[in-house]
Coordinates of C-alpha atoms in Angstrom, one line a residue:
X16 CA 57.0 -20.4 92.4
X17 CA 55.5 -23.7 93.7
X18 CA 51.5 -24.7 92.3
X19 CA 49.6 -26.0 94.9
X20 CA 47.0 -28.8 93.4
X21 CA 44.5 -29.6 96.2
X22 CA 47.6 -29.6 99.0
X23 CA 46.8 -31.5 102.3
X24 CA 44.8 -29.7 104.8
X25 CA 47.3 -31.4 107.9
X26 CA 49.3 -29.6 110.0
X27 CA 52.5 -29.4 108.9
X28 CA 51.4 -29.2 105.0
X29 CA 49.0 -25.5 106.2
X30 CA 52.3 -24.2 108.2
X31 CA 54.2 -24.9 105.3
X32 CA 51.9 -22.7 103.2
X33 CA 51.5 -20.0 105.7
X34 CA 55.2 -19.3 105.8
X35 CA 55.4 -19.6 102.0
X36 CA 52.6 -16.7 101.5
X37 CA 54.9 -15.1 104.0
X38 CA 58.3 -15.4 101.7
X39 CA 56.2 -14.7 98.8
X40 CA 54.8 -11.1 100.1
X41 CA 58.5 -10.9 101.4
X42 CA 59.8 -11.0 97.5
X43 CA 62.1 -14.2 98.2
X44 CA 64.2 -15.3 95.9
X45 CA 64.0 -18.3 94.5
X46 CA 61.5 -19.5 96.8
X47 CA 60.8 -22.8 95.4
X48 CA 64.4 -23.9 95.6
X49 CA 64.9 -26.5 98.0
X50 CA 68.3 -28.6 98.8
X51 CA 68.1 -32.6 98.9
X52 CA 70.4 -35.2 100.4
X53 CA 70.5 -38.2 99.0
X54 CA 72.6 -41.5 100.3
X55 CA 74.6 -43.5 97.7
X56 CA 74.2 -47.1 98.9
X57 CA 76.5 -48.0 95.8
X58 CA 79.5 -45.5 96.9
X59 CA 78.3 -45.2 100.7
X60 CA 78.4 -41.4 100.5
X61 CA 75.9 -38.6 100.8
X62 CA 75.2 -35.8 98.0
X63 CA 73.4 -33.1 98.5
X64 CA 71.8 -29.9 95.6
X65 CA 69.5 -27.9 94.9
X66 CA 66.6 -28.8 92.6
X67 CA 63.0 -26.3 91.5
X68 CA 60.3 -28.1 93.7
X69 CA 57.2 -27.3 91.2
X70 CA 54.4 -28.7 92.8
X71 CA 52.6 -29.7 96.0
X72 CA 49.6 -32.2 95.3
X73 CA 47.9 -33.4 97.9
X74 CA 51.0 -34.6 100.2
X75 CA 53.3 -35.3 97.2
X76 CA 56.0 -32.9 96.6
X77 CA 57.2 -32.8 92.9
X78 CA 60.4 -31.9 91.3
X79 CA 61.7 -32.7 87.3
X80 CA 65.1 -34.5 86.8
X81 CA 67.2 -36.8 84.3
X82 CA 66.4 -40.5 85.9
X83 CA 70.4 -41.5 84.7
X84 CA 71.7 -38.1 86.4
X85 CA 73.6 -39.4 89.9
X86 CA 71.0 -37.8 92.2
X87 CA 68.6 -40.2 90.0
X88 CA 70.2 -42.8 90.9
X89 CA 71.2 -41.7 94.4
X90 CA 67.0 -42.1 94.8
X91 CA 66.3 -45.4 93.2
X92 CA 69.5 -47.1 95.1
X93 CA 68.2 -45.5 98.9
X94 CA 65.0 -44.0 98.5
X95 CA 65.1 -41.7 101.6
X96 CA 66.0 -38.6 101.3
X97 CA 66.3 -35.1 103.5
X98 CA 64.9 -31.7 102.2
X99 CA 65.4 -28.2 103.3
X100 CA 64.4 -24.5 102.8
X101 CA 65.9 -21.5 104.1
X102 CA 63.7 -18.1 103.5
X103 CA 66.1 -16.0 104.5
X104 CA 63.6 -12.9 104.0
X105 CA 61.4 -13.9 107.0
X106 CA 64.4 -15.7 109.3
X107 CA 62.5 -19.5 108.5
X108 CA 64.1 -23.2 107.9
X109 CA 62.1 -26.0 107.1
X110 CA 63.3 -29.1 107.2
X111 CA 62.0 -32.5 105.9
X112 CA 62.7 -36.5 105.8
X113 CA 60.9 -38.2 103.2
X114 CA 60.0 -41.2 100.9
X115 CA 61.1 -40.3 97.1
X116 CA 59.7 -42.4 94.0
X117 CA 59.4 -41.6 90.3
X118 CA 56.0 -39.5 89.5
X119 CA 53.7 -40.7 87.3
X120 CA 53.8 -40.7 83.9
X121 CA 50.8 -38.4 84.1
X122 CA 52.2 -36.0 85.8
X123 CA 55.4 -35.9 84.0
X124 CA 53.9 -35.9 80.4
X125 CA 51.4 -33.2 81.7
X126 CA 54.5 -31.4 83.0
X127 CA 56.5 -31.5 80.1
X128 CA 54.1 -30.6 77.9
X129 CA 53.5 -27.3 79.1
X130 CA 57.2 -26.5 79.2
X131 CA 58.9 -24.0 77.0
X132 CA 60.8 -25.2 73.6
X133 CA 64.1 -24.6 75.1
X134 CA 63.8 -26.4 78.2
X135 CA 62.5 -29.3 76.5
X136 CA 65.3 -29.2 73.6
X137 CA 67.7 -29.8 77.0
X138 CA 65.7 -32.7 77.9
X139 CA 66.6 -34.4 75.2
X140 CA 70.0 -33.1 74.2
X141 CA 71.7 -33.0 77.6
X142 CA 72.9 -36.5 79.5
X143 CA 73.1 -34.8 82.7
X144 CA 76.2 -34.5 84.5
X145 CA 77.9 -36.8 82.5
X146 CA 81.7 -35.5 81.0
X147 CA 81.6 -33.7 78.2
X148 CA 84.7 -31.8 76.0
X149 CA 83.4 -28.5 76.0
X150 CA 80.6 -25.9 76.9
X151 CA 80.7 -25.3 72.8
X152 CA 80.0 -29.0 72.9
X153 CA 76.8 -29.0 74.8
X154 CA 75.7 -25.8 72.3
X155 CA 76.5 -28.0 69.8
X156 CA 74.0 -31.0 70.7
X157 CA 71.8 -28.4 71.8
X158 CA 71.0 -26.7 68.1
X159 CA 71.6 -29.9 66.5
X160 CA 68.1 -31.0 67.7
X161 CA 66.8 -27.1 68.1
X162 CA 66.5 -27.6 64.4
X163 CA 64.6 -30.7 64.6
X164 CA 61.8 -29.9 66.6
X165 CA 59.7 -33.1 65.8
X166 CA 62.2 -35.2 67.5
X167 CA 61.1 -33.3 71.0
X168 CA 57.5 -33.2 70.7
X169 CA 57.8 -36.2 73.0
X170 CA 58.9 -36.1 76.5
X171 CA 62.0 -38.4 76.8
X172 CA 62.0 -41.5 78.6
X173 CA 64.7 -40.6 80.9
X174 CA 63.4 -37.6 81.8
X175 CA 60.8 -36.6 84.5
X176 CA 59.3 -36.3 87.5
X177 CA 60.1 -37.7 91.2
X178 CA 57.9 -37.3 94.3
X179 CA 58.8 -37.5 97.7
X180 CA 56.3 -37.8 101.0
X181 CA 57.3 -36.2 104.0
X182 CA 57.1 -38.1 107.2
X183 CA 58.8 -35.3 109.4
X184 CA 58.5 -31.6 109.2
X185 CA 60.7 -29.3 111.5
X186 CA 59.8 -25.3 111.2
X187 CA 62.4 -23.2 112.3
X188 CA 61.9 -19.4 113.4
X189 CA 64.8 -17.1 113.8
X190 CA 64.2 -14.9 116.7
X191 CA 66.8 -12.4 118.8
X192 CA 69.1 -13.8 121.0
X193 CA 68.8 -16.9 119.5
X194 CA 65.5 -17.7 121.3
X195 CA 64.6 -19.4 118.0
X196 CA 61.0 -21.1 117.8
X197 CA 61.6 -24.9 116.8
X198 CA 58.3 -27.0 116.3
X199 CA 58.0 -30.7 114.7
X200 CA 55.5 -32.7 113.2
X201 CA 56.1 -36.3 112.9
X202 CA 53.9 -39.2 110.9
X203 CA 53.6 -41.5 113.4
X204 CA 50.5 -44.6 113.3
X205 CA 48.9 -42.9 110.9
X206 CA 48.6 -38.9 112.2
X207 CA 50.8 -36.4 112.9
X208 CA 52.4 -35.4 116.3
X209 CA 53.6 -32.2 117.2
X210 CA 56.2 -31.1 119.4
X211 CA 58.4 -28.2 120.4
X212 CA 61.9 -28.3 120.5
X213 CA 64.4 -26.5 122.9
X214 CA 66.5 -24.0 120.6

């Protein structure tokens, strides 16, 4: 599920949210899941995963990570990015380019605190991505601090939100025969222009 918080009233940001009320009625799964590639400036490669896009507010889109994982750094080395969604319950893709930064503290202390216990025992205990011995190792650190649940009250500095602006939007529309409906909306001096695109 993604919160809406005052989203944009533009174009491509009430298309977005028409086809998501569509998914939603459709029962998708994981709905909010959405797959990011990032550039590695550093190892000249791309990367791309999924992350849990939690909110839309205003036209910043907002997602939770560990800032020392490699996608964290992925960001903060090349700080464009590309973003897709496939609903496969109503035949739509929609893809993005964007501008990603760190979120505010607000938002990620405001975040954070309305987490449950166990995710935030993670926060702390996990060093994403980085090698580790054993899965019994990473339940290990994990109920080391579970029983010290004063050391998570606080969100941890190296954990929390980024937000990425879109500057293109392309909806794509499954249809028979591969007639597929292919629109864009691209920010361009300051407003959005909207074309269709051949299938």
């Amino acid at each position: 599920m993604i919160n809406f918080l005052n989203i944009s009233k533009d174009a491509p940001h009430k298309k977005f949210v028409e086809y998501y009320k569509l998914a939603e009625s459709a029962k998708q799964n994981l709905i909010e899941a959405a797959s990011i590639s990032s550039f590695s400036t550093s190892k000249n490669e791309v990367s791309a995963r999924y992350v849990n896009l939690k909110y839309i507010k205003e036209n910043e889109w907002i997602f939770f990570s560990n800032y020392e994982s490699p996608k964290s750094i992925d960001f903060l080395e090349h700080n464009k990015i590309a973003v897709s969604f496939l609903w496969d319950s109503i035949n739509v893709q929609i893809r993005m380019k964007a501008n990603i930064f760190k979120s505010s503290n607000e938002i990620s202390d405001n975040h954070y605190r309305n987490r449950s216990l166990e995710k935030n025992i993670l926060a702390h205990s996990s060093n994403q991505s980085n090698q580790i011995s054993s899965y019994d190792k990473v339940l290990e650190k994990y109920n080391l601090l579970k029983s010290d649940i004063k050391k998570i009250e606080k969100r941890p500095t190296n954990w929390g939100g980024f937000s990425f602006i879109p500057y293109y939007f392309e909806f794509w529309k499954g249809h028979k025969n591969r007639l597929n409906i292919r629109e864009s909306f691209s920010f361009e001096n300051k407003k959005w222009i909207k074309k269709f695109l051949e299938p």
